[in-house]
Coordinates of C-alpha atoms and ligand atoms in Angstrom, one line a residue:
M1 CA 0.0 0.0 0.0
N2 CA 1.3 3.5 -0.9
D3 CA 1.0 5.5 2.3
N4 CA 2.8 8.4 0.6
F5 CA 0.0 9.1 -1.7
I6 CA -0.4 12.9 -1.3
Q7 CA 2.0 13.6 -4.3
D8 CA -0.2 11.4 -6.5
I9 CA -3.4 13.3 -5.9
I10 CA -2.2 16.9 -6.3
A11 CA -4.5 18.9 -8.7
E12 CA -3.2 19.5 -12.2
R13 CA -3.6 23.3 -11.7
L14 CA -0.6 23.0 -9.3
G15 CA 1.4 20.8 -11.6
G16 CA -0.1 17.4 -10.5
N17 CA 2.4 14.8 -9.8
N18 CA 5.2 17.1 -10.9
Y19 CA 4.5 19.6 -8.1
G20 CA 7.7 20.5 -6.2
K21 CA 9.9 18.6 -8.6
S22 CA 11.2 21.5 -10.6
T23 CA 14.4 23.1 -9.4
A24 CA 13.6 26.4 -11.1
L25 CA 13.1 29.2 -8.6
Y26 CA 10.3 31.8 -8.8
K27 CA 11.9 35.2 -9.5
F28 CA 11.3 36.6 -6.1
A29 CA 12.6 33.5 -4.4
R30 CA 15.7 33.7 -6.5
I31 CA 16.2 37.4 -5.4
K32 CA 15.8 36.4 -1.8
A33 CA 18.4 33.6 -2.1
L34 CA 20.8 36.1 -3.8
K35 CA 20.3 38.6 -1.1
A36 CA 21.3 36.0 1.5
E37 CA 24.4 35.1 -0.6
A38 CA 25.3 38.8 -0.8
A39 CA 24.8 39.3 2.9
K40 CA 27.5 36.7 3.6
K41 CA 29.8 38.2 1.0
F42 CA 29.5 41.8 2.0
R43 CA 29.6 41.8 5.8
D44 CA 30.5 45.5 6.1
L45 CA 28.5 46.8 3.2
P46 CA 24.8 47.1 3.9
L47 CA 22.2 46.1 1.3
I48 CA 20.7 48.9 -0.7
D49 CA 17.2 47.4 -1.3
M50 CA 15.6 49.0 -4.3
G51 CA 13.5 45.9 -4.8
V52 CA 10.8 46.3 -2.2
G53 CA 7.2 46.8 -3.3
E54 CA 6.0 47.9 0.2
P55 CA 5.9 51.3 2.0
D56 CA 9.0 51.9 4.2
K57 CA 6.9 53.3 7.1
P58 CA 4.0 52.1 9.3
A59 CA 0.4 53.4 9.1
D60 CA -0.4 56.9 10.4
T61 CA -0.8 57.1 14.2
G62 CA -4.4 58.3 13.8
V63 CA -5.2 55.0 12.0
A64 CA -3.4 53.0 14.6
D65 CA -5.2 54.8 17.4
V66 CA -8.6 53.9 16.0
L67 CA -7.6 50.2 15.7
R68 CA -6.4 50.3 19.3
A69 CA -9.7 51.6 20.6
E70 CA -12.0 49.6 18.3
C71 CA -10.3 46.2 18.8
Q72 CA -11.3 46.3 22.5
K73 CA -15.0 46.9 21.8
S74 CA -17.3 43.9 22.1
E75 CA -19.5 45.0 19.2
N76 CA -16.6 44.5 16.8
R77 CA -16.0 40.9 17.6
F78 CA -18.4 39.4 15.0
Y79 CA -17.7 38.1 11.5
S80 CA -18.1 41.0 9.2
D81 CA -19.0 38.9 6.2
N82 CA -19.2 41.2 3.2
G83 CA -18.4 44.3 5.2
I84 CA -19.8 46.9 7.4
P85 CA -22.0 49.6 5.8
E86 CA -19.9 52.4 7.4
F87 CA -16.8 51.3 5.5
Q88 CA -18.7 51.2 2.2
E89 CA -20.1 54.7 2.9
A90 CA -16.6 56.0 3.6
A91 CA -15.4 54.4 0.4
V92 CA -18.1 56.2 -1.6
K93 CA -17.1 59.6 -0.2
Y94 CA -13.4 58.8 -0.7
I95 CA -13.9 57.9 -4.4
E96 CA -15.9 61.1 -4.9
K97 CA -13.3 63.3 -3.1
I98 CA -10.2 61.8 -4.7
Y99 CA -11.4 61.1 -8.2
G100 CA -14.5 63.2 -8.6
V101 CA -16.7 60.1 -9.3
R102 CA -20.3 60.7 -8.2
G103 CA -23.4 58.7 -7.9
L104 CA -22.1 55.4 -6.4
A105 CA -24.3 53.6 -4.0
A106 CA -22.6 52.2 -0.9
E107 CA -24.7 49.0 -0.8
K108 CA -24.6 48.2 -4.5
N109 CA -21.3 49.5 -5.9
I110 CA -18.8 48.6 -3.2
I111 CA -17.6 45.6 -1.3
H112 CA -14.4 45.4 0.8
G113 CA -11.7 42.8 0.4
I114 CA -9.1 41.4 2.8
G115 CA -6.5 43.3 0.8
T116 CA -6.9 43.5 -3.0
K117 CA -4.9 40.4 -3.8
P118 CA -7.8 38.1 -2.8
I119 CA -10.2 40.3 -4.9
L120 CA -8.0 39.7 -7.9
A121 CA -8.1 36.0 -7.1
M122 CA -11.8 35.8 -6.9
L123 CA -12.8 37.8 -10.0
P124 CA -11.8 34.9 -12.4
L125 CA -14.1 32.6 -10.4
C126 CA -17.0 34.9 -11.4
F127 CA -16.3 34.7 -15.1
I128 CA -13.9 32.1 -16.3
N129 CA -15.1 28.7 -17.5
P130 CA -12.6 26.3 -19.0
G131 CA -11.4 27.7 -22.3
D132 CA -12.4 31.3 -21.6
I133 CA -9.7 34.0 -21.9
A134 CA -8.4 36.8 -19.7
L135 CA -6.5 39.6 -21.4
V136 CA -3.7 40.7 -19.1
T137 CA -1.0 43.3 -19.5
V138 CA 2.6 42.0 -19.0
P139 CA 4.8 42.6 -17.2
G140 CA 2.4 42.9 -14.3
Y141 CA 0.9 41.7 -11.1
P142 CA 0.2 38.1 -11.8
V143 CA -2.7 37.1 -9.5
I144 CA -5.7 37.4 -12.0
A145 CA -3.7 35.5 -14.6
T146 CA -2.8 32.7 -12.2
Y147 CA -6.5 32.3 -11.1
T148 CA -7.7 32.4 -14.6
K149 CA -5.5 29.3 -15.3
Y150 CA -6.6 27.7 -12.0
C151 CA -10.2 28.0 -13.4
G152 CA -9.1 26.2 -16.6
G153 CA -9.1 29.4 -18.6
E154 CA -6.3 30.8 -20.8
V155 CA -4.3 34.0 -20.5
F156 CA -3.6 36.2 -23.5
N157 CA -0.7 38.5 -22.7
L158 CA -0.8 42.2 -23.8
P159 CA 2.9 43.3 -23.8
I160 CA 3.5 46.8 -22.5
N161 CA 6.9 48.4 -23.4
K162 CA 8.7 51.5 -24.6
E163 CA 7.3 50.9 -28.2
N164 CA 3.7 51.2 -27.1
N165 CA 4.3 53.8 -24.4
F166 CA 3.4 51.1 -21.8
Y167 CA -0.3 50.9 -22.9
P168 CA -1.8 47.6 -24.3
E169 CA -2.5 47.6 -28.0
L170 CA -6.1 46.5 -27.9
D171 CA -6.7 46.9 -31.6
R172 CA -4.1 44.2 -32.3
I173 CA -5.8 41.4 -30.4
P174 CA -6.8 38.7 -32.9
A175 CA -10.6 38.2 -33.5
Q176 CA -10.5 34.6 -32.4
I177 CA -9.0 35.6 -29.1
L178 CA -11.6 38.4 -28.6
S179 CA -14.5 36.1 -29.2
R180 CA -13.3 33.9 -26.2
A181 CA -12.1 36.8 -24.0
K182 CA -14.2 37.7 -20.9
L183 CA -11.9 39.8 -18.8
L184 CA -9.4 42.6 -19.4
Y185 CA -7.0 43.4 -16.6
I186 CA -5.2 46.8 -16.6
N187 CA -3.3 48.5 -13.9
Y188 CA -2.4 52.2 -13.7
P189 CA -0.2 53.7 -12.3
N190 CA 1.4 50.5 -13.4
N191 CA 3.5 48.1 -11.5
P192 CA 6.3 47.7 -12.6
T193 CA 6.5 50.3 -15.4
G194 CA 5.4 53.4 -13.5
Q195 CA 3.2 54.5 -16.4
V196 CA 0.1 56.4 -15.5
A197 CA -3.3 56.3 -17.3
T198 CA -4.9 59.0 -19.4
V199 CA -8.6 59.8 -19.9
E200 CA -8.2 59.0 -23.6
F201 CA -6.7 55.6 -22.8
F202 CA -9.6 54.7 -20.4
E203 CA -12.1 55.9 -23.0
K204 CA -10.6 53.5 -25.5
V205 CA -10.8 50.7 -23.0
V206 CA -14.5 51.4 -22.4
D207 CA -15.2 51.4 -26.2
F208 CA -13.3 48.2 -26.6
A209 CA -15.1 46.5 -23.7
K210 CA -18.5 47.5 -25.0
K211 CA -17.8 46.4 -28.5
N212 CA -16.4 43.0 -27.5
H213 CA -18.4 42.3 -24.4
I214 CA -15.4 42.1 -22.1
A215 CA -15.5 43.0 -18.4
V216 CA -12.7 45.4 -17.3
V217 CA -10.8 45.1 -14.1
H218 CA -8.8 48.2 -13.4
D219 CA -6.3 47.6 -10.6
A220 CA -5.9 51.0 -9.0
A221 CA -3.7 49.9 -6.1
Y222 CA -1.3 52.8 -6.8
A223 CA -3.9 55.3 -8.1
P224 CA -3.8 57.8 -5.2
L225 CA 0.0 58.0 -5.5
T226 CA 0.7 60.5 -8.3
Y227 CA 3.3 63.3 -8.6
Y228 CA 4.3 66.5 -10.3
G229 CA 0.8 67.8 -11.0
T230 CA -0.6 64.4 -12.3
K231 CA -3.9 63.9 -10.6
P232 CA -5.2 60.6 -9.4
L233 CA -7.4 59.1 -12.1
S234 CA -10.2 56.6 -11.7
F235 CA -11.3 54.3 -14.5
L236 CA -14.9 55.0 -13.3
S237 CA -14.5 58.7 -14.0
V238 CA -14.8 57.9 -17.7
E239 CA -18.3 57.8 -19.2
G240 CA -19.7 54.3 -19.5
A241 CA -17.0 52.7 -17.4
I242 CA -19.4 51.6 -14.8
D243 CA -21.4 49.7 -17.4
V244 CA -18.3 47.5 -18.3
G245 CA -16.1 47.3 -15.3
V246 CA -14.8 47.6 -11.8
E247 CA -11.9 49.2 -10.1
I248 CA -9.8 47.8 -7.2
Q249 CA -8.7 50.3 -4.5
S250 CA -6.2 49.3 -1.9
L251 CA -5.3 50.9 1.4
S252 CA -1.9 49.1 1.3
K253 CA 0.1 51.7 -0.6
A254 CA -1.8 54.9 -0.3
F255 CA -2.0 54.6 3.5
N256 CA 1.0 52.5 4.4
M257 CA -1.3 49.7 5.5
T258 CA 0.1 46.7 3.5
G259 CA -0.1 44.2 6.4
W260 CA -3.5 45.4 7.6
R261 CA -5.2 43.7 4.6
L262 CA -7.9 46.1 3.5
G263 CA -9.1 47.2 0.1
F264 CA -12.3 47.4 -1.9
L265 CA -13.9 46.6 -5.2
V266 CA -16.0 49.4 -6.7
G267 CA -18.0 49.8 -9.8
N268 CA -20.5 47.8 -11.9
E269 CA -23.3 46.5 -9.7
K270 CA -23.6 43.1 -11.3
I271 CA -19.8 42.4 -11.0
I272 CA -19.9 43.6 -7.4
S273 CA -22.7 41.2 -6.7
L274 CA -20.8 38.3 -8.3
Y275 CA -17.7 39.1 -6.3
G276 CA -19.9 39.3 -3.2
T277 CA -21.2 35.8 -3.9
V278 CA -17.7 34.3 -4.3
K279 CA -16.4 36.3 -1.3
D280 CA -19.2 35.2 0.9
N281 CA -18.3 31.6 0.2
T282 CA -14.6 32.2 0.7
D283 CA -14.0 34.5 3.7
S284 CA -15.9 36.0 6.5
G285 CA -14.7 39.6 6.0
Q286 CA -12.0 41.7 7.5
F287 CA -12.0 42.4 11.3
R288 CA -14.5 45.2 12.0
A289 CA -11.9 47.2 14.0
I290 CA -9.6 47.2 10.9
Q291 CA -12.4 48.4 8.7
K292 CA -13.1 51.2 11.2
A293 CA -9.4 52.1 11.2
G294 CA -9.7 52.0 7.4
I295 CA -12.6 54.5 7.6
Y296 CA -10.4 56.9 9.5
A297 CA -7.8 56.5 6.7
L298 CA -10.3 57.1 3.9
N299 CA -11.5 60.2 5.8
H300 CA -8.0 61.6 6.0
P301 CA -6.6 61.7 2.4
E302 CA -4.0 64.2 3.7
I303 CA -2.1 61.1 4.9
T304 CA -1.6 60.1 1.3
D305 CA -0.6 63.7 0.3
K306 CA 2.3 63.5 2.7
I307 CA 3.3 60.1 1.4
C308 CA 3.2 61.4 -2.1
E309 CA 5.4 64.4 -1.2
K310 CA 8.1 62.0 0.0
Y311 CA 7.9 59.6 -3.0
A312 CA 7.9 62.5 -5.5
R313 CA 11.1 63.8 -3.9
R314 CA 12.7 60.4 -3.9
M315 CA 11.6 59.6 -7.4
K316 CA 13.4 62.7 -8.8
L317 CA 16.5 61.9 -6.8
L318 CA 16.5 58.3 -7.9
A319 CA 16.0 59.1 -11.6
E320 CA 18.8 61.6 -11.4
A321 CA 21.2 59.1 -9.8
L322 CA 20.3 56.4 -12.3
N323 CA 20.9 58.8 -15.2
E324 CA 24.3 59.7 -13.7
I325 CA 25.1 56.0 -13.5
G326 CA 24.2 55.6 -17.2
F327 CA 20.6 54.3 -17.2
K328 CA 18.0 56.2 -19.1
A329 CA 15.5 57.1 -16.4
S330 CA 12.7 59.5 -16.0
P331 CA 10.8 60.1 -12.8
A332 CA 7.5 58.1 -12.9
K333 CA 4.4 60.3 -12.4
G334 CA 2.8 57.6 -10.2
S335 CA 3.5 54.3 -8.3
F336 CA 6.6 53.4 -6.4
Y337 CA 8.6 52.4 -9.5
C338 CA 11.3 53.8 -11.7
Y339 CA 11.6 51.3 -14.6
V340 CA 14.8 51.4 -16.7
E341 CA 16.2 49.3 -19.5
K342 CA 18.9 46.9 -18.2
P343 CA 22.6 47.7 -18.8
K344 CA 23.9 45.9 -22.0
G345 CA 26.8 44.3 -20.0
L346 CA 30.3 45.1 -18.8
K347 CA 33.4 46.8 -20.2
D348 CA 35.2 43.4 -20.1
G349 CA 32.9 42.1 -22.8
T350 CA 30.4 40.4 -20.6
V351 CA 26.9 40.6 -22.1
F352 CA 23.7 40.6 -19.9
A353 CA 21.3 38.6 -22.0
T354 CA 18.5 39.3 -19.6
A355 CA 17.5 41.8 -16.9
Q356 CA 17.7 38.8 -14.5
E357 CA 21.4 38.5 -15.2
A358 CA 21.9 42.3 -14.7
A359 CA 20.0 42.2 -11.4
E360 CA 22.1 39.2 -10.2
F361 CA 25.3 41.0 -11.1
L362 CA 24.2 44.1 -9.1
I363 CA 23.3 42.1 -6.0
L364 CA 26.4 40.0 -6.0
N365 CA 28.9 42.7 -6.9
A366 CA 27.5 45.9 -5.2
N367 CA 24.8 44.5 -2.8
I368 CA 22.1 46.5 -4.6
S369 CA 18.8 44.7 -5.0
T370 CA 16.4 45.5 -7.8
V371 CA 13.6 43.5 -9.5
P372 CA 14.2 42.3 -13.0
W373 CA 11.5 42.0 -15.7
D374 CA 12.1 40.1 -18.9
D375 CA 8.5 39.7 -20.0
S376 CA 8.5 42.4 -22.6
G377 CA 11.9 43.9 -23.1
N378 CA 14.5 43.7 -20.4
Y379 CA 14.1 46.1 -17.5
L380 CA 15.1 46.7 -13.9
R381 CA 12.6 48.0 -11.4
F382 CA 13.9 50.4 -8.7
S383 CA 11.5 51.3 -6.0
V384 CA 11.3 54.6 -4.1
T385 CA 10.3 52.7 -0.9
F386 CA 14.0 52.2 -0.1
S387 CA 14.8 52.8 3.6
A388 CA 16.1 56.2 4.5
E389 CA 15.0 58.2 7.6
T390 CA 15.5 61.8 6.5
P391 CA 15.8 63.7 3.2
E392 CA 19.5 64.0 3.9
D393 CA 19.7 60.2 4.2
E394 CA 18.0 59.9 0.9
I395 CA 20.7 62.0 -0.7
K396 CA 23.4 60.0 1.0
L397 CA 21.9 56.8 -0.2
M398 CA 21.9 58.1 -3.8
K399 CA 25.6 59.0 -3.5
E400 CA 26.3 55.5 -2.2
L401 CA 24.3 54.0 -5.1
K402 CA 26.5 56.0 -7.5
R403 CA 29.7 55.2 -5.6
R404 CA 29.0 51.4 -5.7
T405 CA 28.2 51.3 -9.3
E406 CA 31.1 53.6 -10.5
N407 CA 33.8 51.0 -10.9
L408 CA 31.6 48.1 -11.9
G409 CA 32.3 48.8 -15.6
L410 CA 28.6 48.8 -16.6
V411 CA 28.0 49.4 -20.3
F412 CA 24.6 50.9 -21.4
Ligands
PLP1 C1 -0.5 46.1 -9.0 C2 -0.8 45.6 -7.7 N1 -2.1 45.2 -7.4 C3 -2.5 44.7 -6.2 C4 -1.5 44.5 -5.2 C5 -2.0 43.9 -4.0 O1 -2.1 44.8 -2.9 P1 -2.9 44.5 -1.6 O2 -3.3 43.0 -1.6 O3 -1.9 44.7 -0.5 O4 -4.1 45.4 -1.6 C6 -0.2 44.9 -5.4 C7 0.8 44.7 -4.4 O5 2.0 44.8 -4.6 C8 0.2 45.4 -6.7 O6 1.4 45.8 -6.9

């Protein structure tokens, strides 16, 4: 009798019997391993971590104070299921205040999520039957694509790169793909490219969705984080958007609340209801005290203004430093990310065939961590969430970045 049968019954969506047998490391696991290797090598040279995709600071004390008070109240102990109405109401006001979108109904157009990652995981369950297609921009945040495949669907990648100004080329999608496509996933300000949306682009997306009967998921995780006069832009601010899609709003980045796990889905009533059905069968809602702390955050958008001020300052410094090193960088108008083409190689003739190779070289030779992207072109992502206490420390860190890269012999 085979007592060790677990391997034999693993679902095909996870690789079936081959699960765990590949030695290939997922990109972020590889970066982690290289950081550990570099830490051993460079005992006296601290890591410059430009790879992090999380805020460098905790949530505002006002938010924390609300949690401290609310978590002790008996009335907050229950399952919150699909959320408390007060959070939905605060979300309606927030969307109106930040993006100028009016007319949303708290009970119909908004449901919270335990972070936005699970929302992205649940949306394919609402639409994708085996053989259906999700259109997904690449490079990008992979969750909706992964769950589309878990549902037996297929993913059609829409490359975004310098040539198309980091917007998907919707008019180049073949007709036989369009006829099977049900979802379009877009994300602006974009992770990892830093590109921001325009009204014209969103209008094009609405037309495309209407014409092809495709539901749009706009991931606005970074939407409140915009700089240099660029205003936060909601997909829902474009006429007709609410007929075709939803938007995902996260408190993780805009309010330094990554670990708190709070976000919401907003938009088309039918899609919200579908998500509510799946969510109701998946989780029992975020802790009410956290939702109440979230209400405080949504009522205090000046918290985000302060965060934006810092990132805007850092983004300029970072782009300047990268340009001095030899990269071609311009400060992103939104998100955490400065996205630059990889160096070609080294003066000794070494060629970096991929951004992965360039990133590995930077960690192992200068203890600088970045995130490589080789999905559409070869780019490195530098994040402004690096750790530095004061503006002076930020300048020092940029000098150190330049010093460490000066003698590496990088060729661009
Ligand atoms: C584009 C994008 N969407 C969604 C998320 C998930 O954010 P959260 O689940 O913390 O709301 C992230 C996190 O890095 C992201 O970069």
